[in-house]
Amino acid sequence: MIQKKAMLIDITMCVGCNECQKACKVQNKLSDVEEKKLSPTAYTALSEYDGVFVRRQCQHCEDPTCASVCPVGAFTKTPEGPVVYDVEKCIGCRYCMQSCPFQVPRYDWESLNPRIYKCILCADLVKQGLPTACSEACPTGATKFGNRDELIAEAYERMKAEPGKYVDKIYGQKEVGGTSILYLSGVPFEQLGFKTTLQQTPLPALTWNVLSKIPNVVAIGGTFLYGIWWITNRRDEVRQYEERMKNNGHDQHDAPGH
Amino acid sequence: MITRFFKQLTVWKSIGILLLLAGGASTILRFSQGLGASTNLSDEFPWGIWIGFDVLCGVGLAAGGFTLAALVYVFNLKRFEPIVRPTILTAFLGYILVTVGLMFDLGRPWAIWHAIIMWNPHSVMFEVAWCVMLYSTVLGLEFAPVVLEKFKMHKTIKILHSISIPIIIIGVLLSTLHQSSLGTMYLIMPDKLYPLWYSPYLPVFFYVSAIAVGCAMVIMESFLSSRAFKRSIEMHLLMDVGRLAVLMLLVLTIMRALDLVDRHVLGLLTIPRMETYMFWLEVVVGMLAPLVLLSMKKVRQSETGLFTSAVLVIIGFVMNRMNITITGMEAWAGKTYVPSIPEFSVTLGIVTLGFVAFYYIAKYFPVFPPEHGAADGGAHTPDQDWHGGMNESSRATVHTVR
Ligand code: SF4
Ligand code: SF4
Ligand code: SF4
């Protein structure tokens, strides 16, 4: 079985050097200007909160909302963990942007041939068993690449080893059913711009619960409508038949057989 | 020549021409400069009025088509037959215009056919796309007899008649699915959509409100056509359509109220913020007011009363969809969105196109039943050449073309 990969981002260790973004831009051949926000040319970016640096990128959800909503299946969760995008399929409807719980996908608004841009967790490298470019570049170990379950175990160990250093939560362990990006922090997550109210189960189940009922709606609805039609029209037929009988002087009142 | 042209140019026509010109200019901007230059959309706010109004409202406002088709052909309420054709026409045009609007909004419109071959059954939008495609075809078939009649192609009409009931039932089912699915699209955003609007029952709310607004559209369109074509109004029918609307509004109001209680969010109704005001405006103007008005027989019987109530229902419906796409999203997005002028003018241009198309089609094709003298007061008996839709099984009341 393929091991699920992940990245553990320890916010307490990040010094804000921006090496991750630089390495990312080289890896993905993006313009090399420093950017403070996610954009079509920045798949990861640092935000600063009073000297605390947080790098953001796609969370690579275990059950990705973007992949569920895309009408043409342009997003796929690969077995190793990265959520990848196929521009050849995309129709540009932006439902993925509208519904991503972490507000990640970016769009090329100025282009006449736009596409979605986001971190793909170096899917090609990861597939070959290599680590991501940003984790390789990180000088402090704040971004660490590895197997997801091992990284979660390590995160718990770090919390145990230095009580009081971290808030009691691994962000990404349970959010929307879990993600391949995990965060440790010394400051409550909500103070660092994280959405902390997200539900703990995957979002796609919310729509699938309804969508999966469609066959029933069609079967029951179809039978119901046909039944109504049959009854209402039969009533008409009977009435006509009776009228005809009366006009013809017959006194026989049977309904016509079908 | 030129003076005659200007004499014929009424106020409405001039407004229409202006709107079409503005829409045309914005179309050029959209397709030559892209979405960034023509809209106020952003990464935080990727859906605006082209989705909120052109698509969500467009589809809903066309819901009269399946409602009336169901009433007349499935429930066999043949007295509504005289208003079936204009309603089907409205719906058909509505769906065509929704598709046009979608072409503006899609970033890669040339790839729209991908939805046909690249399936993702987990996507609500995929399901909506399929339903809309199929239902537009159904509407085309339902409207085809009108065109065929004009060209006296009675054989083809006969073939259509023979399959009319299955087609109408399929149409009702498809409508049920995608009208509700437009609400399902928002189920996957429980954290984003403000709790006054987010509800696990969104699909049901969308469906019921679509039927209500479908009825309101039938009423409004009958009034406008009666003015445009100097026809009498089918008041006796429209009163009954109003009754169906009030029933739907009642169901909707009760469900939405219970849902707020159920989700323990009643407290939100009094906190002073934008969402609260918009919610109250939507509910009072667009749901409660027409509910009260239409419940009164006097209002239903008066032309102005009925028309005003219908307009309120339509306004309320549009406000609901706009609140869900815009107002209810702003807090989460951390950004406000006001549509750009090109966004407005494309939307208005598309609406104008709908009016113009309806006018000309109704003028040149047998959309309305022929009138029987001025004294007839609106009670039409369809004559030999005219019958409501494509269904033949109603020999008792309607003559079919032989
Ligand atoms: S964070 Fe957003 S874009 Fe990334 S996988 Fe999850 S839903 Fe998709
Ligand atoms: S914008 Fe592209 S990738 Fe995103 S949901 Fe639409 S088709 Fe899929
Ligand atoms: S490379 Fe490491 S230390 Fe530098 S900004 Fe990125 S995560 Fe922080």
Short mmCIF file of C-alpha atoms and ligand atoms in Angstrom, two decimals, chain A residues 58-61 64-66 83 100-102 104-105 118, ligand 1:
data_model
loop_
_atom_site.label_atom_id
_atom_site.label_comp_id
_atom_site.label_asym_id
_atom_site.label_seq_id
_atom_site.Cartn_x
_atom_site.Cartn_y
_atom_site.Cartn_z
CA CYS A 58 -3.23 24.21 -0.35
CA GLN A 59 -3.98 21.89 2.56
CA HIS A 60 -4.25 18.82 0.34
CA CYS A 61 -7.41 17.61 2.02
CA PRO A 64 -10.90 17.36 -1.12
CA THR A 65 -13.87 19.67 -1.59
CA CYS A 66 -12.36 21.02 -4.80
CA VAL A 83 -4.27 17.08 -4.85
CA CYS A 100 -12.54 25.39 -0.95
CA PRO A 101 -12.78 25.67 2.84
CA PHE A 102 -9.28 27.16 3.02
CA VAL A 104 -6.81 28.36 -1.71
CA PRO A 105 -7.30 28.09 -5.48
CA LYS A 118 -2.43 26.16 -6.46
S1 SF4 C 1 -7.29 23.07 0.50
FE1 SF4 C 1 -8.80 23.61 -1.01
S2 SF4 C 1 -7.72 23.42 -2.95
FE2 SF4 C 1 -6.51 22.33 -1.43
S3 SF4 C 1 -7.22 20.21 -1.55
FE3 SF4 C 1 -8.41 21.20 0.06
S4 SF4 C 1 -10.24 21.91 -1.03
FE4 SF4 C 1 -8.73 21.47 -2.58
#
